[in-house]
PDB file of C-alpha atoms in Angstrom:
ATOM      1  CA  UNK A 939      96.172 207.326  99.430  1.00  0.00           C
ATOM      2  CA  UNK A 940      97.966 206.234 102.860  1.00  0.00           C
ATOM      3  CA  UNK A 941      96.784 209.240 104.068  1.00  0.00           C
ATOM      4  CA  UNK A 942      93.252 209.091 103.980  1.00  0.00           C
ATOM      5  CA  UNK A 943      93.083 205.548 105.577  1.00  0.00           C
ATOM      6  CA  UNK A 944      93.087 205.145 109.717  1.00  0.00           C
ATOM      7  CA  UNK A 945      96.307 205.052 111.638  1.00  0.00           C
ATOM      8  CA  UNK A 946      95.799 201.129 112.890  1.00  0.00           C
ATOM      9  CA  UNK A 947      95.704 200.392 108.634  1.00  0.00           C
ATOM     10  CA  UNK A 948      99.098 202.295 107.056  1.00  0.00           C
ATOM     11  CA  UNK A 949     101.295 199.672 108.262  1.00  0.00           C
ATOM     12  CA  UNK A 950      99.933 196.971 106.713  1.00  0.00           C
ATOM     13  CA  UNK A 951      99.578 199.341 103.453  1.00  0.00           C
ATOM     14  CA  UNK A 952     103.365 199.675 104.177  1.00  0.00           C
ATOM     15  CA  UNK A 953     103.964 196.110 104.294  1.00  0.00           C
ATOM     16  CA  UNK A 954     101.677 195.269 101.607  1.00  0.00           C
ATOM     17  CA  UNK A 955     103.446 198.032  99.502  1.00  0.00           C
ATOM     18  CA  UNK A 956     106.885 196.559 100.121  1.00  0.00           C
ATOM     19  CA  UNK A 957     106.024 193.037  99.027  1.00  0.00           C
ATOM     20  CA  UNK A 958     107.768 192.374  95.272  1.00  0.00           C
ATOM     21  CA  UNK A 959     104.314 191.147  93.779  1.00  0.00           C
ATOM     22  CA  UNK A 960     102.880 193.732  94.750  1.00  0.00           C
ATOM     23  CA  UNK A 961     105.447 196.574  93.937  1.00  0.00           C
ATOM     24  CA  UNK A 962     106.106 194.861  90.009  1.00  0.00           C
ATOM     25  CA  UNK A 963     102.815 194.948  89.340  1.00  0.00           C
ATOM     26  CA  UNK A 964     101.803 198.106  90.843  1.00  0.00           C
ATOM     27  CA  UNK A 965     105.275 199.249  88.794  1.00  0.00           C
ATOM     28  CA  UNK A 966     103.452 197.643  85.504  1.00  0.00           C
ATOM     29  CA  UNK A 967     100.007 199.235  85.840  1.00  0.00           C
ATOM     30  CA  UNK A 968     101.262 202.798  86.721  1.00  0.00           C
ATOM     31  CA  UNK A 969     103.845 202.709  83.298  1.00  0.00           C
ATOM     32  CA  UNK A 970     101.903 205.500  80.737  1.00  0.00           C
ATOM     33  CA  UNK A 971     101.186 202.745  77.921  1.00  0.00           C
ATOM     34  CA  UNK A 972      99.847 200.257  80.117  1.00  0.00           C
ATOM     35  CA  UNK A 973      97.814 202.178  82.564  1.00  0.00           C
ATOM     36  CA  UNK A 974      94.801 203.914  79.665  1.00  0.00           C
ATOM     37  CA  UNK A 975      94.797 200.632  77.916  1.00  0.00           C
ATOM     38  CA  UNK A 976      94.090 198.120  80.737  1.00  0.00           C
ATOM     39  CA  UNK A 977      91.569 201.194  81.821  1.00  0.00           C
ATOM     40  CA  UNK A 978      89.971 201.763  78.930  1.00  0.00           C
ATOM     41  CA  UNK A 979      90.560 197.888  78.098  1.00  0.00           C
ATOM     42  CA  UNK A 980      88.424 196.989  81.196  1.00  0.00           C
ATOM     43  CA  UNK A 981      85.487 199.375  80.920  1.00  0.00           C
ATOM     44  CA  UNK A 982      85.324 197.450  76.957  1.00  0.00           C
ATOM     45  CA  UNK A 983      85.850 193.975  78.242  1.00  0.00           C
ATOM     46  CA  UNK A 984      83.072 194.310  81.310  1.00  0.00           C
ATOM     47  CA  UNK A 985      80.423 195.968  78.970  1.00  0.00           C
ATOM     48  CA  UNK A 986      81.195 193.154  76.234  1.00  0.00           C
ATOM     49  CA  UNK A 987      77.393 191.559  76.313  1.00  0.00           C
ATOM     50  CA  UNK A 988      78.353 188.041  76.586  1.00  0.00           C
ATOM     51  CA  UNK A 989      80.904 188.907  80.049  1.00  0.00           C
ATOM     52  CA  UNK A 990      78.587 191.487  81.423  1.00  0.00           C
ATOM     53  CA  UNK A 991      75.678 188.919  81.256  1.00  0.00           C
ATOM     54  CA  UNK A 992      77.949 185.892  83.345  1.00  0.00           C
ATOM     55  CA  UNK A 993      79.446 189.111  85.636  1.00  0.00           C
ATOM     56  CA  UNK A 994      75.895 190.147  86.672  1.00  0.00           C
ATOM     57  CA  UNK A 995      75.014 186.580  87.125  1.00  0.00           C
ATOM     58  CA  UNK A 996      77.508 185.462  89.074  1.00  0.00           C
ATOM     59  CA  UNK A 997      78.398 186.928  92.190  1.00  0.00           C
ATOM     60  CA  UNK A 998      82.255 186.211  92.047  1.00  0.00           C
ATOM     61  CA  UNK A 999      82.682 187.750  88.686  1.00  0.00           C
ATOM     62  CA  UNK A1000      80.098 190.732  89.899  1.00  0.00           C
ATOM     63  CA  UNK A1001      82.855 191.785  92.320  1.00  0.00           C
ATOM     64  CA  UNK A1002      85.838 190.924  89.886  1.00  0.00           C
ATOM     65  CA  UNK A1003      84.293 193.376  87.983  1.00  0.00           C
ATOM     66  CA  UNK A1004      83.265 195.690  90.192  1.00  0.00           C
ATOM     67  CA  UNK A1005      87.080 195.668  92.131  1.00  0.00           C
ATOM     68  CA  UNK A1006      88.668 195.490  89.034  1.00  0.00           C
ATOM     69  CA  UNK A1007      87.580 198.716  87.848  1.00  0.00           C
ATOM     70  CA  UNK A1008      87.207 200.303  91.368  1.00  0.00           C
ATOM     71  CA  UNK A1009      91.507 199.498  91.898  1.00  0.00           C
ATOM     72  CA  UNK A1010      92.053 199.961  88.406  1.00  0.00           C
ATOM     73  CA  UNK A1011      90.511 203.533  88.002  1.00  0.00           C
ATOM     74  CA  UNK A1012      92.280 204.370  91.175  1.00  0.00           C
ATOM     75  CA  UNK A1013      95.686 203.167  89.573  1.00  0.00           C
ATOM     76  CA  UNK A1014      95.284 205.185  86.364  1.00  0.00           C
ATOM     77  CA  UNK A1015      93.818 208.527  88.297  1.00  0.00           C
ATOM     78  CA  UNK A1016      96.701 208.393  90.551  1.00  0.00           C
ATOM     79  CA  UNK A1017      99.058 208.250  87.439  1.00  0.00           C
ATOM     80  CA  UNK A1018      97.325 211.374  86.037  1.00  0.00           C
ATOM     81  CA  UNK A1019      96.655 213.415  89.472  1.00  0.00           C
ATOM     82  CA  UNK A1020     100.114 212.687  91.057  1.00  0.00           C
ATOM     83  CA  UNK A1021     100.635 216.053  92.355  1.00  0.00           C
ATOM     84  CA  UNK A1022     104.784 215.366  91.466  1.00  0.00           C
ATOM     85  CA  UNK A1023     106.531 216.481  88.649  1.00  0.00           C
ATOM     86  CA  UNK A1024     108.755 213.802  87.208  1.00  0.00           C
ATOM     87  CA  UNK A1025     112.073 215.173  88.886  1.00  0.00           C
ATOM     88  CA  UNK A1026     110.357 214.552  92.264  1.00  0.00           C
ATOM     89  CA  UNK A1027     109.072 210.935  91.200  1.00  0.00           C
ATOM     90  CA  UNK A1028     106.196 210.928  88.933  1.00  0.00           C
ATOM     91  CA  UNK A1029     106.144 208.507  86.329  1.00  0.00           C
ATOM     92  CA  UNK A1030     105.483 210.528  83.412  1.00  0.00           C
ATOM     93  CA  UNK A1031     105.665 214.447  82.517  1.00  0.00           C
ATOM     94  CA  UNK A1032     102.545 217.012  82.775  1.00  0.00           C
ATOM     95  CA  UNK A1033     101.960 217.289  79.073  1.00  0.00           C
ATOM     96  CA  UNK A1034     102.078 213.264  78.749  1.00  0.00           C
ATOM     97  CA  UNK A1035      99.376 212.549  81.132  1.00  0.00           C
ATOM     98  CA  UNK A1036      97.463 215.429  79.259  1.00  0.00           C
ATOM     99  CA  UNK A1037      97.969 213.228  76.242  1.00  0.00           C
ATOM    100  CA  UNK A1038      96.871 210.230  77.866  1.00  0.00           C
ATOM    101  CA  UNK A1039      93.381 211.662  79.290  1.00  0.00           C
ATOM    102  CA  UNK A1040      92.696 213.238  75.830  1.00  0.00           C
ATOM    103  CA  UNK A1041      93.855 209.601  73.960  1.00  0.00           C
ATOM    104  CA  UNK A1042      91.584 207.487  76.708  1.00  0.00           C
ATOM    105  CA  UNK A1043      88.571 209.212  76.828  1.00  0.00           C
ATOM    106  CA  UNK A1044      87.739 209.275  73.444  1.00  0.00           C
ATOM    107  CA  UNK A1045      86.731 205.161  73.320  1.00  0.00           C
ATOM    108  CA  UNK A1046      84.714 205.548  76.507  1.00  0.00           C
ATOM    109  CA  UNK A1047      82.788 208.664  75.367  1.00  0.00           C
ATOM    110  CA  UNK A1048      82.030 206.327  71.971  1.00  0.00           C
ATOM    111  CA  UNK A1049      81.081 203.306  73.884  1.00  0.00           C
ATOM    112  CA  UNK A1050      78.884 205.680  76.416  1.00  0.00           C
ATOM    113  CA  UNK A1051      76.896 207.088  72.717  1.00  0.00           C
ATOM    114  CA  UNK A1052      76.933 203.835  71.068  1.00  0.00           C
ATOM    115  CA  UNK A1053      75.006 202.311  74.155  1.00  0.00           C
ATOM    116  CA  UNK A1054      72.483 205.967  74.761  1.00  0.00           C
ATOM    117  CA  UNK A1055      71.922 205.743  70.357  1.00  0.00           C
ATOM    118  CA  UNK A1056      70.901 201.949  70.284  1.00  0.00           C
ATOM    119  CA  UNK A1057      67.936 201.799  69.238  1.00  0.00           C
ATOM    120  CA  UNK A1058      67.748 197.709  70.474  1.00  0.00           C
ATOM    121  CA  UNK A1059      68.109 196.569  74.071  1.00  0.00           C
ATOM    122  CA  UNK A1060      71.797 195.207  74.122  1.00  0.00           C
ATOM    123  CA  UNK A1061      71.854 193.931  77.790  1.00  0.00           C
ATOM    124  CA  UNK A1062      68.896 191.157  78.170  1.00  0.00           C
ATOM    125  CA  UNK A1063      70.710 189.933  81.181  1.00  0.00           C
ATOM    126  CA  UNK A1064      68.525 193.014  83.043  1.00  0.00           C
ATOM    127  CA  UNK A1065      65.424 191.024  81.892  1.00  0.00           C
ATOM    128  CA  UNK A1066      66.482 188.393  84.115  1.00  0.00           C
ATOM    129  CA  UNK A1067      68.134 189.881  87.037  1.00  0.00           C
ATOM    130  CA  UNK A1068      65.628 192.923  86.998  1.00  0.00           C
ATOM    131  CA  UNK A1069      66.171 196.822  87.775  1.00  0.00           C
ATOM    132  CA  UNK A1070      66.577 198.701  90.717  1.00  0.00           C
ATOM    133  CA  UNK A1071      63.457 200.951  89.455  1.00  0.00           C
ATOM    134  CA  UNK A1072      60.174 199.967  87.060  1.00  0.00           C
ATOM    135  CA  UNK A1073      61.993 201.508  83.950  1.00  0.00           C
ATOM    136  CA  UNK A1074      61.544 200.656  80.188  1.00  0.00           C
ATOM    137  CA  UNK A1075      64.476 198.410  79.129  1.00  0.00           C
ATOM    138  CA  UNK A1076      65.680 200.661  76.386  1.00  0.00           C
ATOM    139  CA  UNK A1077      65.449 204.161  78.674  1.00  0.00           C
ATOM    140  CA  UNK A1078      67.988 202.207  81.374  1.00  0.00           C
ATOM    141  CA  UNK A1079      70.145 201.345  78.468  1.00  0.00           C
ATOM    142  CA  UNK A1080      70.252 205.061  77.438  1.00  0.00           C
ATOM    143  CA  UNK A1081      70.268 206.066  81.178  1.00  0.00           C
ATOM    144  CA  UNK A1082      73.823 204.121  81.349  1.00  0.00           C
ATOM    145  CA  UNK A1083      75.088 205.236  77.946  1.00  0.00           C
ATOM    146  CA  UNK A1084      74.438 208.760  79.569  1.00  0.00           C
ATOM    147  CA  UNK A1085      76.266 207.842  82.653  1.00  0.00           C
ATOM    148  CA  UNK A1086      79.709 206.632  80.554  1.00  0.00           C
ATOM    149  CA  UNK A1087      79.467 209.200  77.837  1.00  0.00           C
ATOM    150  CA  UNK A1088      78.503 212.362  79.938  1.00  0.00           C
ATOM    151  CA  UNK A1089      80.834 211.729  83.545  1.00  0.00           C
ATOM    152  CA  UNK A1090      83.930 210.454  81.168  1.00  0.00           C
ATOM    153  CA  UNK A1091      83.789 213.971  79.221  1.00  0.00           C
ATOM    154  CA  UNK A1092      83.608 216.033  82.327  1.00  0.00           C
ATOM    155  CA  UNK A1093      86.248 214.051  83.946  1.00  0.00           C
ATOM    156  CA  UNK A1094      88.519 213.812  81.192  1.00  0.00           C
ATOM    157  CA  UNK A1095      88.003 217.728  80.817  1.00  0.00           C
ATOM    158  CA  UNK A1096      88.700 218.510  84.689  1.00  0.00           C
ATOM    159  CA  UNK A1097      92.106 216.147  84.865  1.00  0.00           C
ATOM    160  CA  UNK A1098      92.932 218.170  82.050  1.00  0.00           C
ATOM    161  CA  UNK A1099      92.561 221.643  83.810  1.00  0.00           C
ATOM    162  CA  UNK A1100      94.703 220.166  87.140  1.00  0.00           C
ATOM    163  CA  UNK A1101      97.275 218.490  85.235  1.00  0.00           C
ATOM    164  CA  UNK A1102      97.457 221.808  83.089  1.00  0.00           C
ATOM    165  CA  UNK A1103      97.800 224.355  86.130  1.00  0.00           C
ATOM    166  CA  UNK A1104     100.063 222.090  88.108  1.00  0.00           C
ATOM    167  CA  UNK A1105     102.016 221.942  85.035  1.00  0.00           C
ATOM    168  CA  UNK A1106     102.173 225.685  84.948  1.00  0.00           C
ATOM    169  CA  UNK A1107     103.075 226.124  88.591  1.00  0.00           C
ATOM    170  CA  UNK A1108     105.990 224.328  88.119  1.00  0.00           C
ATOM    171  CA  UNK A1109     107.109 225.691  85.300  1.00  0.00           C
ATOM    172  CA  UNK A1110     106.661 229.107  87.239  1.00  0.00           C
ATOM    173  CA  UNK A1111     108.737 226.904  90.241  1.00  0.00           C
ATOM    174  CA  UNK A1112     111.615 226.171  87.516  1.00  0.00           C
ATOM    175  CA  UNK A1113     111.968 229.860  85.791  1.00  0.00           C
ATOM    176  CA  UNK A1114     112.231 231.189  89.268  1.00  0.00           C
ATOM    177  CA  UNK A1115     114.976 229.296  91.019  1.00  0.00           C
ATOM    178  CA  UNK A1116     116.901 230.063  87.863  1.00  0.00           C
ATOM    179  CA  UNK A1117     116.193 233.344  88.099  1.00  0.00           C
ATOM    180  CA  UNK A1118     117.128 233.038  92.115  1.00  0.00           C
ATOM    181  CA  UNK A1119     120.075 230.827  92.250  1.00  0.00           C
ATOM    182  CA  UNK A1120     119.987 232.236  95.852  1.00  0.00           C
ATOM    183  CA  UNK A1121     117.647 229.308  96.671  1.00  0.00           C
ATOM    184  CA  UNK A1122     114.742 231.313  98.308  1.00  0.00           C
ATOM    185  CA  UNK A1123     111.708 229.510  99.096  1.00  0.00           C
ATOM    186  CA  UNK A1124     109.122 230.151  96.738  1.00  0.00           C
ATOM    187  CA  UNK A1125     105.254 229.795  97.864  1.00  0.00           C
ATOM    188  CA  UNK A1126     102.825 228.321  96.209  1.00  0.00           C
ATOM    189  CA  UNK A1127     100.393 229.624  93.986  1.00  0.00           C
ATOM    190  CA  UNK A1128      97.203 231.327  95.972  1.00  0.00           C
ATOM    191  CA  UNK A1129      94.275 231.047  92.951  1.00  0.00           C
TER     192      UNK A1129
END
């Protein structure tokens, strides 16, 4: 992630990255138990009526939640994209963070059709804050349930497929430097 932010910014990444808070607890969120619960465990606790009404009235706890789940979907999608096999640092194997998408995304795809297949508005707070657009209460409710039950599938689905071919390339990797004990370099895969 370093990478992607301007020059003047990665040292204080670096130095931010070095601090012990910060490294235990970025050390606890990124272990393969705790990462899919607190993510799943957020996306539950934020659309839990009685919280999302207070979040969405109350500016602090509007960006709690909204940072919360920004860093914390960050966290777990870095655990399951890590481009690293374990031998070169990951924290868990390929087929385990297969595993993990397949065990998280179940609960949000059932929250995203429990929330599109109410038939009753669960969300009043809307009522009182309003809507971006002049939409009936119940087709925004369904509109959302869409948006958690359809994007979580097709992400789930397409972590899956890079986990699964990085997983393959480096099996490839391993078969051929034991086949080469030579040490050639081996490119990577072109398709």
């Amino acid at each position: 992630m370093a990478n992607g932010l301007p020059w003047r910014c990665r040292p204080v990444l670096k130095q931010a990255r070095e601090w012990p808070p910060i490294r235990t607890a970025y050390r606890l969120l990124q272990q393969p138990i705790v990462a899919p619960v607190i993510f799943v465990g957020l996306i539950y606790f934020w659309l839990w009526p009685p919280i999302h009404f207070r979040a969405m009235l109350n500016a602090r706890e509007y960006l709690g939640m909204n940072w919360s789940m920004l860093i914390d979907g960050m966290l777990f999608w870095w655990l399951i994209l890590d481009p690293r096999s374990v031998e070169e640092g990951a924290r868990c194997r390929f087929g385990f963070r297969i595993a993990i998408v397949l065990l998280a995304a179940p609960p949000q795809i059932l929250i995203g059709a429990y929330l599109f297949l109410h038939l009753h508005v669960i969300y009043d707070v809307y009522a009182i804050c309003g809507r971006l657009w002049a939409v009936d209460p119940i087709v925004d409710q369904q509109i959302g349930g869409l948006i958690t039950w359809i994007p979580t599938s097709m992400m789930s689905i397409v972590a899956t497929l890079i986990v699964w071919r990085r997983w393959m390339y480096e099996d490839d990797r391993t078969r051929k430097r034991a086949a080469d004990p030579g040490g050639a370099v081996i490119a990577a895969p072109t398709a």
